[in-house]
PDB file of C-alpha atoms and ligand atoms in Angstrom:
ATOM      1  CA  MET A 128      96.290 -70.294 109.908  1.00 77.00           C
ATOM      2  CA  ASN A 129      96.791 -68.353 106.680  1.00 86.00           C
ATOM      3  CA  TYR A 130     100.575 -68.607 106.612  1.00 92.00           C
ATOM      4  CA  ARG A 131     101.971 -70.875 103.864  1.00 93.00           C
ATOM      5  CA  HIS A 132     105.699 -71.378 103.972  1.00 95.00           C
ATOM      6  CA  ALA A 133     105.692 -72.413 100.295  1.00 95.00           C
ATOM      7  CA  PHE A 134     105.605 -68.676  99.424  1.00 96.00           C
ATOM      8  CA  HIS A 135     108.844 -68.035 101.337  1.00 97.00           C
ATOM      9  CA  ALA A 136     110.805 -71.302 101.151  1.00 98.00           C
ATOM     10  CA  GLY A 137     114.485 -70.797 100.427  1.00 98.00           C
ATOM     11  CA  ASN A 138     114.471 -67.034 101.008  1.00 98.00           C
ATOM     12  CA  PHE A 139     117.304 -65.206 102.831  1.00 98.00           C
ATOM     13  CA  ALA A 140     115.689 -65.894 106.220  1.00 98.00           C
ATOM     14  CA  ASP A 141     115.504 -69.623 105.495  1.00 98.00           C
ATOM     15  CA  VAL A 142     119.143 -69.652 104.404  1.00 98.00           C
ATOM     16  CA  LEU A 143     120.394 -68.321 107.761  1.00 98.00           C
ATOM     17  CA  LYS A 144     117.897 -70.306 109.865  1.00 98.00           C
ATOM     18  CA  HIS A 145     118.609 -73.564 108.076  1.00 98.00           C
ATOM     19  CA  ALA A 146     122.386 -73.086 107.944  1.00 99.00           C
ATOM     20  CA  VAL A 147     122.316 -72.655 111.757  1.00 99.00           C
ATOM     21  CA  LEU A 148     120.031 -75.678 112.187  1.00 99.00           C
ATOM     22  CA  ALA A 149     122.262 -77.870 110.013  1.00 98.00           C
ATOM     23  CA  LEU A 150     125.402 -76.799 111.916  1.00 98.00           C
ATOM     24  CA  CYS A 151     123.760 -77.587 115.268  1.00 98.00           C
ATOM     25  CA  LEU A 152     122.476 -80.989 114.084  1.00 98.00           C
ATOM     26  CA  ASN A 153     125.822 -81.819 112.559  1.00 98.00           C
ATOM     27  CA  HIS A 154     127.453 -81.158 115.902  1.00 98.00           C
ATOM     28  CA  LEU A 155     124.952 -83.429 117.694  1.00 98.00           C
ATOM     29  CA  ILE A 156     125.921 -86.434 115.595  1.00 98.00           C
ATOM     30  CA  ARG A 157     129.577 -86.228 116.568  1.00 97.00           C
ATOM     31  CA  LYS A 158     128.772 -88.489 119.516  1.00 97.00           C
ATOM     32  CA  ASP A 159     127.319 -91.963 118.975  1.00 97.00           C
ATOM     33  CA  LYS A 160     124.630 -91.534 121.622  1.00 98.00           C
ATOM     34  CA  PRO A 161     121.111 -91.084 120.211  1.00 98.00           C
ATOM     35  CA  ALA A 162     119.645 -87.605 119.900  1.00 98.00           C
ATOM     36  CA  ARG A 163     116.137 -86.196 119.576  1.00 98.00           C
ATOM     37  CA  TYR A 164     114.986 -83.426 117.246  1.00 98.00           C
ATOM     38  CA  ILE A 165     111.708 -81.663 118.007  1.00 98.00           C
ATOM     39  CA  ASP A 166     110.218 -79.234 115.480  1.00 98.00           C
ATOM     40  CA  THR A 167     107.291 -77.313 117.028  1.00 98.00           C
ATOM     41  CA  HIS A 168     106.240 -75.643 113.753  1.00 98.00           C
ATOM     42  CA  ALA A 169     107.314 -78.100 111.077  1.00 98.00           C
ATOM     43  CA  GLY A 170     105.665 -76.892 107.829  1.00 98.00           C
ATOM     44  CA  THR A 171     105.514 -79.473 105.043  1.00 98.00           C
ATOM     45  CA  GLY A 172     109.111 -80.714 105.187  1.00 98.00           C
ATOM     46  CA  ARG A 173     110.151 -79.962 101.601  1.00 98.00           C
ATOM     47  CA  TYR A 174     109.152 -77.294  99.076  1.00 98.00           C
ATOM     48  CA  ASP A 175     108.705 -77.562  95.322  1.00 98.00           C
ATOM     49  CA  LEU A 176     110.342 -74.495  93.780  1.00 98.00           C
ATOM     50  CA  THR A 177     108.387 -75.050  90.555  1.00 97.00           C
ATOM     51  CA  SER A 178     105.017 -74.931  92.372  1.00 97.00           C
ATOM     52  CA  ASP A 179     102.443 -72.227  91.778  1.00 96.00           C
ATOM     53  CA  ALA A 180     103.230 -70.662  95.188  1.00 96.00           C
ATOM     54  CA  ALA A 181     106.985 -70.517  94.478  1.00 96.00           C
ATOM     55  CA  ARG A 182     106.318 -69.114  90.989  1.00 96.00           C
ATOM     56  CA  ARG A 183     104.045 -66.404  92.355  1.00 96.00           C
ATOM     57  CA  SER A 184     106.532 -65.540  95.115  1.00 96.00           C
ATOM     58  CA  PRO A 185     110.019 -66.554  93.936  1.00 97.00           C
ATOM     59  CA  GLU A 186     111.802 -65.403  97.110  1.00 97.00           C
ATOM     60  CA  TRP A 187     114.172 -68.368  96.792  1.00 98.00           C
ATOM     61  CA  GLN A 188     115.826 -66.709  93.804  1.00 98.00           C
ATOM     62  CA  ALA A 189     117.231 -64.011  96.107  1.00 98.00           C
ATOM     63  CA  GLY A 190     118.051 -66.626  98.754  1.00 98.00           C
ATOM     64  CA  VAL A 191     119.230 -70.183  98.195  1.00 98.00           C
ATOM     65  CA  ALA A 192     119.771 -69.637  94.435  1.00 98.00           C
ATOM     66  CA  ARG A 193     122.213 -66.762  95.026  1.00 98.00           C
ATOM     67  CA  VAL A 194     124.165 -68.798  97.587  1.00 98.00           C
ATOM     68  CA  MET A 195     124.398 -71.789  95.256  1.00 97.00           C
ATOM     69  CA  ASP A 196     125.580 -69.602  92.358  1.00 97.00           C
ATOM     70  CA  ALA A 197     128.147 -67.576  94.317  1.00 98.00           C
ATOM     71  CA  SER A 198     131.802 -68.443  94.636  1.00 97.00           C
ATOM     72  CA  ARG A 199     132.327 -69.380  98.274  1.00 98.00           C
ATOM     73  CA  PRO A 200     135.553 -68.855 100.226  1.00 98.00           C
ATOM     74  CA  GLU A 201     136.848 -71.879 102.147  1.00 97.00           C
ATOM     75  CA  ALA A 202     135.577 -70.828 105.600  1.00 97.00           C
ATOM     76  CA  VAL A 203     132.127 -70.046 104.157  1.00 98.00           C
ATOM     77  CA  GLU A 204     132.017 -73.364 102.327  1.00 98.00           C
ATOM     78  CA  ALA A 205     132.868 -75.162 105.597  1.00 98.00           C
ATOM     79  CA  ALA A 206     130.165 -73.303 107.537  1.00 98.00           C
ATOM     80  CA  LEU A 207     127.553 -73.956 104.844  1.00 98.00           C
ATOM     81  CA  ALA A 208     128.577 -77.557 104.146  1.00 98.00           C
ATOM     82  CA  PRO A 209     126.003 -79.373 106.345  1.00 98.00           C
ATOM     83  CA  TRP A 210     123.113 -77.305 104.924  1.00 98.00           C
ATOM     84  CA  LEU A 211     124.362 -77.382 101.310  1.00 98.00           C
ATOM     85  CA  LYS A 212     124.536 -81.156 101.527  1.00 98.00           C
ATOM     86  CA  THR A 213     120.822 -81.299 102.389  1.00 98.00           C
ATOM     87  CA  VAL A 214     119.936 -78.913  99.527  1.00 98.00           C
ATOM     88  CA  ARG A 215     121.881 -81.093  97.071  1.00 97.00           C
ATOM     89  CA  ALA A 216     120.304 -84.254  98.503  1.00 96.00           C
ATOM     90  CA  CYS A 217     116.832 -83.094  97.519  1.00 95.00           C
ATOM     91  CA  ASN A 218     118.055 -81.991  94.066  1.00 98.00           C
ATOM     92  CA  PRO A 219     119.787 -85.156  92.859  1.00 96.00           C
ATOM     93  CA  ASP A 220     119.769 -83.945  89.233  1.00 95.00           C
ATOM     94  CA  GLY A 221     122.121 -81.104  90.201  1.00 94.00           C
ATOM     95  CA  GLY A 222     119.570 -78.333  89.580  1.00 96.00           C
ATOM     96  CA  LEU A 223     117.507 -76.380  92.086  1.00 98.00           C
ATOM     97  CA  SER A 224     113.851 -77.391  91.903  1.00 98.00           C
ATOM     98  CA  ALA A 225     113.237 -78.357  95.541  1.00 98.00           C
ATOM     99  CA  TYR A 226     114.185 -76.847  98.869  1.00 98.00           C
ATOM    100  CA  PRO A 227     114.504 -78.755 102.166  1.00 98.00           C
ATOM    101  CA  GLY A 228     112.503 -77.437 105.117  1.00 98.00           C
ATOM    102  CA  SER A 229     113.631 -78.039 108.690  1.00 98.00           C
ATOM    103  CA  PRO A 230     112.170 -81.610 108.883  1.00 98.00           C
ATOM    104  CA  ASP A 231     113.978 -82.625 105.695  1.00 98.00           C
ATOM    105  CA  ILE A 232     117.238 -81.155 107.003  1.00 98.00           C
ATOM    106  CA  ALA A 233     116.889 -83.140 110.237  1.00 98.00           C
ATOM    107  CA  ALA A 234     115.958 -86.301 108.342  1.00 98.00           C
ATOM    108  CA  ALA A 235     119.036 -85.935 106.111  1.00 98.00           C
ATOM    109  CA  ILE A 236     121.534 -85.227 108.898  1.00 98.00           C
ATOM    110  CA  LEU A 237     120.328 -87.410 111.764  1.00 98.00           C
ATOM    111  CA  ARG A 238     121.098 -91.134 112.010  1.00 98.00           C
ATOM    112  CA  GLU A 239     119.231 -94.372 112.507  1.00 98.00           C
ATOM    113  CA  GLN A 240     119.510 -94.172 116.310  1.00 98.00           C
ATOM    114  CA  ASP A 241     118.031 -90.636 116.438  1.00 98.00           C
ATOM    115  CA  ARG A 242     114.362 -89.644 116.675  1.00 98.00           C
ATOM    116  CA  ILE A 243     112.485 -86.790 115.025  1.00 98.00           C
ATOM    117  CA  HIS A 244     109.225 -85.370 116.369  1.00 98.00           C
ATOM    118  CA  LEU A 245     107.314 -82.988 114.123  1.00 98.00           C
ATOM    119  CA  CYS A 246     104.329 -80.838 115.199  1.00 98.00           C
ATOM    120  CA  GLU A 247     102.266 -79.038 112.565  1.00 98.00           C
ATOM    121  CA  LEU A 248      98.860 -77.582 113.356  1.00 97.00           C
ATOM    122  CA  HIS A 249      97.645 -77.152 109.764  1.00 97.00           C
ATOM    123  CA  GLU A 250      95.649 -80.252 108.847  1.00 96.00           C
ATOM    124  CA  ALA A 251      96.672 -80.584 105.185  1.00 96.00           C
ATOM    125  CA  ASP A 252     100.324 -79.717 105.909  1.00 97.00           C
ATOM    126  CA  CYS A 253     100.457 -82.325 108.647  1.00 97.00           C
ATOM    127  CA  ARG A 254      98.994 -84.895 106.256  1.00 97.00           C
ATOM    128  CA  THR A 255     101.734 -83.987 103.772  1.00 97.00           C
ATOM    129  CA  LEU A 256     104.365 -84.521 106.479  1.00 97.00           C
ATOM    130  CA  ASP A 257     102.809 -87.806 107.500  1.00 97.00           C
ATOM    131  CA  GLN A 258     102.857 -89.085 103.922  1.00 97.00           C
ATOM    132  CA  ARG A 259     106.329 -87.769 103.171  1.00 97.00           C
ATOM    133  CA  TYR A 260     107.950 -89.563 106.092  1.00 98.00           C
ATOM    134  CA  ALA A 261     105.611 -92.572 106.419  1.00 97.00           C
ATOM    135  CA  ARG A 262     108.398 -94.991 105.605  1.00 97.00           C
ATOM    136  CA  ASP A 263     110.954 -93.393 107.935  1.00 98.00           C
ATOM    137  CA  ALA A 264     110.674 -95.157 111.300  1.00 98.00           C
ATOM    138  CA  ARG A 265     112.625 -92.369 113.055  1.00 98.00           C
ATOM    139  CA  ILE A 266     109.993 -89.743 112.319  1.00 98.00           C
ATOM    140  CA  LYS A 267     106.660 -89.042 113.991  1.00 98.00           C
ATOM    141  CA  ALA A 268     104.444 -86.233 112.679  1.00 98.00           C
ATOM    142  CA  GLU A 269     101.542 -84.958 114.784  1.00 97.00           C
ATOM    143  CA  GLN A 270      98.796 -82.451 114.067  1.00 98.00           C
ATOM    144  CA  ARG A 271      99.252 -80.596 117.300  1.00 96.00           C
ATOM    145  CA  ASP A 272     100.008 -77.174 118.784  1.00 97.00           C
ATOM    146  CA  GLY A 273     103.787 -77.246 118.990  1.00 98.00           C
ATOM    147  CA  TYR A 274     103.952 -74.942 122.007  1.00 97.00           C
ATOM    148  CA  LYS A 275     101.603 -77.125 124.033  1.00 96.00           C
ATOM    149  CA  ALA A 276     103.353 -80.296 122.881  1.00 97.00           C
ATOM    150  CA  LEU A 277     106.628 -79.197 124.473  1.00 96.00           C
ATOM    151  CA  ALA A 278     105.342 -79.867 127.993  1.00 92.00           C
ATOM    152  CA  ALA A 279     104.739 -83.504 127.082  1.00 95.00           C
ATOM    153  CA  LEU A 280     107.830 -83.964 124.910  1.00 97.00           C
ATOM    154  CA  LEU A 281     110.483 -82.487 127.217  1.00 98.00           C
ATOM    155  CA  PRO A 282     112.840 -83.689 128.448  1.00 98.00           C
ATOM    156  CA  PRO A 283     113.223 -86.391 125.807  1.00 98.00           C
ATOM    157  CA  ARG A 284     114.378 -89.860 126.743  1.00 97.00           C
ATOM    158  CA  GLU A 285     117.621 -89.376 124.794  1.00 96.00           C
ATOM    159  CA  ARG A 286     118.651 -86.370 126.931  1.00 94.00           C
ATOM    160  CA  ARG A 287     120.573 -84.951 123.978  1.00 97.00           C
ATOM    161  CA  GLY A 288     119.033 -83.003 121.179  1.00 98.00           C
ATOM    162  CA  LEU A 289     117.521 -79.895 119.708  1.00 98.00           C
ATOM    163  CA  VAL A 290     114.211 -78.032 119.750  1.00 98.00           C
ATOM    164  CA  MET A 291     113.415 -75.785 116.778  1.00 98.00           C
ATOM    165  CA  ILE A 292     110.741 -73.131 117.378  1.00 98.00           C
ATOM    166  CA  ASP A 293     109.864 -71.460 114.089  1.00 98.00           C
ATOM    167  CA  PRO A 294     106.386 -69.904 114.280  1.00 98.00           C
ATOM    168  CA  PRO A 295     104.668 -68.061 111.414  1.00 97.00           C
ATOM    169  CA  PHE A 296     104.265 -64.777 113.376  1.00 96.00           C
ATOM    170  CA  GLU A 297     100.779 -64.136 112.026  1.00 93.00           C
ATOM    171  CA  GLN A 298      99.348 -63.632 115.535  1.00 91.00           C
ATOM    172  CA  ARG A 299     100.120 -60.356 117.301  1.00 89.00           C
ATOM    173  CA  ASP A 300     101.010 -62.145 120.540  1.00 92.00           C
ATOM    174  CA  GLU A 301     103.384 -64.672 118.925  1.00 95.00           C
ATOM    175  CA  MET A 302     106.459 -63.223 120.653  1.00 95.00           C
ATOM    176  CA  ALA A 303     104.782 -63.647 124.055  1.00 95.00           C
ATOM    177  CA  ALA A 304     103.762 -67.214 123.165  1.00 96.00           C
ATOM    178  CA  MET A 305     107.342 -67.974 122.147  1.00 97.00           C
ATOM    179  CA  ALA A 306     108.639 -66.439 125.396  1.00 97.00           C
ATOM    180  CA  ARG A 307     106.320 -68.665 127.451  1.00 96.00           C
ATOM    181  CA  ALA A 308     107.427 -71.701 125.442  1.00 97.00           C
ATOM    182  CA  ALA A 309     111.090 -70.741 125.875  1.00 97.00           C
ATOM    183  CA  ARG A 310     110.767 -70.538 129.610  1.00 97.00           C
ATOM    184  CA  ALA A 311     108.685 -73.695 130.014  1.00 97.00           C
ATOM    185  CA  GLY A 312     110.872 -75.656 127.599  1.00 98.00           C
ATOM    186  CA  LEU A 313     114.185 -74.623 129.113  1.00 98.00           C
ATOM    187  CA  GLU A 314     112.935 -75.209 132.656  1.00 98.00           C
ATOM    188  CA  ARG A 315     112.120 -78.782 131.668  1.00 98.00           C
ATOM    189  CA  TRP A 316     115.254 -79.329 129.602  1.00 98.00           C
ATOM    190  CA  PRO A 317     118.036 -76.857 130.468  1.00 98.00           C
ATOM    191  CA  THR A 318     120.705 -78.809 128.584  1.00 98.00           C
ATOM    192  CA  GLY A 319     118.866 -79.079 125.250  1.00 98.00           C
ATOM    193  CA  THR A 320     119.813 -76.880 122.325  1.00 98.00           C
ATOM    194  CA  PHE A 321     116.960 -74.503 121.419  1.00 98.00           C
ATOM    195  CA  ILE A 322     116.707 -72.425 118.243  1.00 98.00           C
ATOM    196  CA  PHE A 323     114.184 -69.571 118.325  1.00 98.00           C
ATOM    197  CA  TRP A 324     113.496 -67.924 114.985  1.00 98.00           C
ATOM    198  CA  ARG A 325     112.020 -64.445 114.850  1.00 97.00           C
ATOM    199  CA  PRO A 326     111.484 -61.862 112.084  1.00 97.00           C
ATOM    200  CA  LEU A 327     113.038 -58.400 112.521  1.00 96.00           C
ATOM    201  CA  LYS A 328     109.730 -56.719 111.724  1.00 92.00           C
ATOM    202  CA  ASP A 329     109.270 -55.094 115.099  1.00 86.00           C
ATOM    203  CA  LEU A 330     112.842 -54.682 116.294  1.00 86.00           C
ATOM    204  CA  TRP A 331     111.722 -53.412 119.681  1.00 86.00           C
ATOM    205  CA  ALA A 332     109.575 -56.516 120.368  1.00 88.00           C
ATOM    206  CA  CYS A 333     112.285 -58.760 119.024  1.00 92.00           C
ATOM    207  CA  ASP A 334     115.003 -57.218 121.210  1.00 93.00           C
ATOM    208  CA  ARG A 335     112.744 -57.472 124.246  1.00 93.00           C
ATOM    209  CA  PHE A 336     112.321 -61.213 123.621  1.00 95.00           C
ATOM    210  CA  ASP A 337     116.066 -61.710 123.172  1.00 96.00           C
ATOM    211  CA  GLU A 338     117.047 -59.632 126.177  1.00 95.00           C
ATOM    212  CA  GLY A 339     114.359 -61.079 128.415  1.00 95.00           C
ATOM    213  CA  LEU A 340     115.446 -64.598 127.507  1.00 97.00           C
ATOM    214  CA  ALA A 341     119.165 -63.882 127.973  1.00 96.00           C
ATOM    215  CA  GLN A 342     118.638 -62.092 131.271  1.00 95.00           C
ATOM    216  CA  TRP A 343     116.449 -64.862 132.674  1.00 96.00           C
ATOM    217  CA  LEU A 344     118.912 -67.565 131.645  1.00 97.00           C
ATOM    218  CA  LEU A 345     122.055 -65.772 132.831  1.00 96.00           C
ATOM    219  CA  PHE A 346     120.874 -64.020 135.963  1.00 94.00           C
ATOM    220  CA  GLU A 347     118.175 -66.349 137.268  1.00 95.00           C
ATOM    221  CA  GLU A 348     119.051 -69.758 135.863  1.00 97.00           C
ATOM    222  CA  GLY A 349     122.857 -69.477 136.134  1.00 96.00           C
ATOM    223  CA  PHE A 350     123.667 -70.051 132.443  1.00 97.00           C
ATOM    224  CA  ASP A 351     127.109 -68.985 131.216  1.00 96.00           C
ATOM    225  CA  PRO A 352     127.027 -66.073 128.729  1.00 96.00           C
ATOM    226  CA  GLU A 353     128.349 -68.260 125.889  1.00 96.00           C
ATOM    227  CA  LYS A 354     125.199 -70.413 126.188  1.00 98.00           C
ATOM    228  CA  VAL A 355     123.156 -67.723 124.399  1.00 98.00           C
ATOM    229  CA  LEU A 356     124.019 -66.718 120.838  1.00 98.00           C
ATOM    230  CA  ARG A 357     122.036 -64.383 118.614  1.00 97.00           C
ATOM    231  CA  ALA A 358     122.540 -64.214 114.840  1.00 98.00           C
ATOM    232  CA  ASP A 359     120.588 -61.770 112.664  1.00 97.00           C
ATOM    233  CA  LEU A 360     120.770 -60.738 109.041  1.00 97.00           C
ATOM    234  CA  TRP A 361     118.942 -57.927 107.264  1.00 97.00           C
ATOM    235  CA  VAL A 362     119.095 -57.614 103.515  1.00 97.00           C
ATOM    236  CA  ARG A 363     118.115 -53.938 103.316  1.00 96.00           C
ATOM    237  CA  ASP A 364     117.213 -51.116 105.687  1.00 94.00           C
ATOM    238  CA  LEU A 365     114.931 -52.529 108.386  1.00 93.00           C
ATOM    239  CA  GLU A 366     112.736 -49.438 108.136  1.00 91.00           C
ATOM    240  CA  SER A 367     112.099 -50.028 104.436  1.00 88.00           C
ATOM    241  CA  GLU A 368     108.614 -50.825 103.176  1.00 85.00           C
ATOM    242  CA  GLY A 369     107.629 -54.120 101.568  1.00 86.00           C
ATOM    243  CA  LYS A 370     108.535 -57.698 102.258  1.00 90.00           C
ATOM    244  CA  LEU A 371     110.454 -58.959 105.282  1.00 94.00           C
ATOM    245  CA  ALA A 372     113.849 -57.204 105.434  1.00 96.00           C
ATOM    246  CA  GLY A 373     115.510 -59.033 108.303  1.00 97.00           C
ATOM    247  CA  ALA A 374     115.342 -62.141 110.479  1.00 98.00           C
ATOM    248  CA  GLY A 375     117.475 -64.387 112.611  1.00 98.00           C
ATOM    249  CA  VAL A 376     117.760 -66.759 115.494  1.00 98.00           C
ATOM    250  CA  VAL A 377     118.584 -66.956 119.158  1.00 98.00           C
ATOM    251  CA  VAL A 378     120.323 -70.228 119.968  1.00 98.00           C
ATOM    252  CA  VAL A 379     120.464 -71.477 123.543  1.00 98.00           C
ATOM    253  CA  ASN A 380     123.147 -74.057 124.332  1.00 98.00           C
ATOM    254  CA  PRO A 381     124.787 -73.673 120.901  1.00 98.00           C
ATOM    255  CA  PRO A 382     127.658 -75.933 119.849  1.00 98.00           C
ATOM    256  CA  HIS A 383     130.920 -74.253 120.882  1.00 97.00           C
ATOM    257  CA  THR A 384     131.899 -74.070 117.190  1.00 97.00           C
ATOM    258  CA  LEU A 385     128.793 -72.141 116.078  1.00 98.00           C
ATOM    259  CA  GLU A 386     130.014 -68.624 116.843  1.00 98.00           C
ATOM    260  CA  ALA A 387     133.191 -69.024 114.759  1.00 98.00           C
ATOM    261  CA  ASP A 388     131.224 -70.552 111.873  1.00 98.00           C
ATOM    262  CA  LEU A 389     128.735 -67.683 111.930  1.00 98.00           C
ATOM    263  CA  LEU A 390     131.484 -65.099 112.150  1.00 98.00           C
ATOM    264  CA  ALA A 391     132.804 -66.427 108.844  1.00 98.00           C
ATOM    265  CA  LEU A 392     129.351 -66.779 107.330  1.00 98.00           C
ATOM    266  CA  LEU A 393     127.344 -63.675 108.237  1.00 98.00           C
ATOM    267  CA  PRO A 394     129.424 -60.968 106.457  1.00 98.00           C
ATOM    268  CA  TRP A 395     129.511 -63.123 103.336  1.00 98.00           C
ATOM    269  CA  LEU A 396     125.777 -63.860 103.449  1.00 98.00           C
ATOM    270  CA  CYS A 397     125.089 -60.157 103.935  1.00 98.00           C
ATOM    271  CA  ASP A 398     127.094 -59.332 100.828  1.00 98.00           C
ATOM    272  CA  VAL A 399     125.570 -62.070  98.664  1.00 98.00           C
ATOM    273  CA  LEU A 400     121.957 -61.711  99.828  1.00 98.00           C
ATOM    274  CA  LYS A 401     121.627 -57.921 100.089  1.00 98.00           C
ATOM    275  CA  GLN A 402     118.660 -56.403  98.299  1.00 97.00           C
ATOM    276  CA  GLY A 403     119.439 -52.719  98.726  1.00 93.00           C
ATOM    277  CA  GLU A 404     120.922 -50.027 100.949  1.00 95.00           C
ATOM    278  CA  GLY A 405     121.281 -50.650 104.667  1.00 95.00           C
ATOM    279  CA  ALA A 406     121.931 -54.424 104.712  1.00 96.00           C
ATOM    280  CA  GLY A 407     123.691 -55.686 107.841  1.00 96.00           C
ATOM    281  CA  TRP A 408     124.132 -58.427 110.393  1.00 97.00           C
ATOM    282  CA  ARG A 409     124.819 -58.938 114.085  1.00 96.00           C
ATOM    283  CA  LEU A 410     126.225 -61.785 116.137  1.00 97.00           C
ATOM    284  CA  ASP A 411     126.189 -61.385 119.901  1.00 96.00           C
ATOM    285  CA  GLY A 412     124.925 -62.680 123.229  1.00 95.00           C
ATOM    286  CA  ALA A 413     121.584 -60.834 123.039  1.00 90.00           C
ATOM    287  CA  LEU A 414     122.304 -58.814 126.183  1.00 85.00           C
ATOM    288  CA  THR A 415     122.114 -55.042 126.581  1.00 72.00           C
ATOM    289  CA  GLU A 416     121.737 -52.718 129.509  1.00 67.00           C
ATOM    290  CA  ALA A 417     117.928 -52.845 129.282  1.00 68.00           C
ATOM    291  CA  SER A 418     116.057 -54.774 131.919  1.00 77.00           C
ATOM    292  CA  VAL A 419     113.287 -56.977 130.523  1.00 79.00           C
ATOM    293  CA  ASP A 420     111.102 -59.460 132.353  1.00 80.00           C
ATOM    294  CA  LEU A 421     110.255 -62.383 130.039  1.00 81.00           C
ATOM    295  CA  ASP A 422     106.844 -62.718 131.691  1.00 80.00           C
ATOM    296  CA  THR A 423     105.807 -59.213 130.649  1.00 79.00           C
ATOM    297  CA  LEU A 424     106.187 -59.637 126.875  1.00 77.00           C
TER     298      LEU A 424
HETATM  299  C1  LIG B  81     107.508 -70.798 109.322  1.00 94.61           C
HETATM  300  S1  LIG B  81     106.554 -72.215 109.005  1.00 94.61           S
HETATM  301  C2  LIG B  81     107.610 -73.533 109.448  1.00 94.61           C
HETATM  302  C3  LIG B  81     108.745 -73.779 108.534  1.00 94.61           C
HETATM  303  C4  LIG B  81     109.637 -74.935 108.938  1.00 94.61           C
HETATM  304  N1  LIG B  81     110.023 -74.872 110.343  1.00 94.61           N
HETATM  305  C5  LIG B  81     110.892 -74.953 108.095  1.00 94.61           C
HETATM  306  O1  LIG B  81     111.903 -74.374 108.513  1.00 94.61           O
HETATM  307  O2  LIG B  81     110.865 -75.580 107.034  1.00 94.61           O
HETATM  308  C6  LIG B  81     105.430 -72.220 110.365  1.00 94.61           C
HETATM  309  C7  LIG B  81     104.445 -73.386 110.368  1.00 94.61           C
HETATM  310  O3  LIG B  81     103.809 -73.435 111.648  1.00 94.61           O
HETATM  311  C8  LIG B  81     102.470 -73.896 111.482  1.00 94.61           C
HETATM  312  N2  LIG B  81     101.784 -73.520 112.728  1.00 94.61           N
HETATM  313  C9  LIG B  81     101.191 -72.351 113.052  1.00 94.61           C
HETATM  314  N3  LIG B  81     100.829 -72.348 114.354  1.00 94.61           N
HETATM  315  C10 LIG B  81     101.212 -73.539 114.880  1.00 94.61           C
HETATM  316  C11 LIG B  81     101.171 -74.125 116.179  1.00 94.61           C
HETATM  317  N4  LIG B  81     100.637 -73.455 117.227  1.00 94.61           N
HETATM  318  N5  LIG B  81     101.686 -75.366 116.351  1.00 94.61           N
HETATM  319  C12 LIG B  81     102.232 -76.048 115.304  1.00 94.61           C
HETATM  320  N6  LIG B  81     102.309 -75.541 114.051  1.00 94.61           N
HETATM  321  C13 LIG B  81     101.818 -74.300 113.842  1.00 94.61           C
HETATM  322  C14 LIG B  81     102.030 -73.253 110.207  1.00 94.61           C
HETATM  323  O4  LIG B  81     100.966 -73.983 109.614  1.00 94.61           O
HETATM  324  C15 LIG B  81     103.316 -73.291 109.368  1.00 94.61           C
HETATM  325  O5  LIG B  81     103.345 -74.436 108.557  1.00 94.61           O
END
């Protein structure tokens, strides 16, 4: 449990992950019926960009700060609008001194009738979450293993909603743990929207997760191909040394509008967030010719 998101909050990977999350949540609230948001790896909810951690590792300057400063074409502005609104909401003075994590984004977008369940295994971080949202009756924070919690939490009473799985990837078998959670979660709740975040550190392992998940859903569970959408962004050559160069999400049961929004957004993000040669992006259904069994990851 060494991972501290405060060192990475607002970086390029957060921008894509959180823009996707905000678009999915925004779509959920189009209907009056209540929805449930479950965050298996919640972090602390909001990040102080003037903190010691953010000063020592100012990754946000090449992430959220660049996006805020850039001139944004209309289609990009529309695709970023739900997320930008949450960034502005936690910076009421108009500056950029705080960054909303996934719990804060859900709290800002969801309504009174919705419920938010946050799991965070780190004791102090969970206490921070608990204190931050103590007065918000919609939100429950638990110090609990998010993967294990899914069995008890799914399907939610509301029957509509979203599960965000955003692990720190500090364990070597994290991809396998996420694959088990994906299978167990989707078996229990095949109509829920699921967002799986993964770093593009080991592209081979990452592609095996994506392909195994897509193949299982399409060929064994009878999902339509448009029910799996993968969006990745890399800000320099993935082979380059140093900090994380690429990351993205696989979304299961995405809103039907997500692909078009991301098609407008990804080339622009790639241009604005690039940190060197070899930056790129991909948006597809995560399927190739390879045959991967999700259980063997
Ligand atoms: C990448 S951060 C989460 C960031 C957050 N989702 C966001 O977007 O703002 C991952 C978090 O998972 C926590 N964590 C690690 N293993 C966990 C587990 N098995 N269950 C729940 N939380 C865990 C870490 O303490 C860390 O705060």
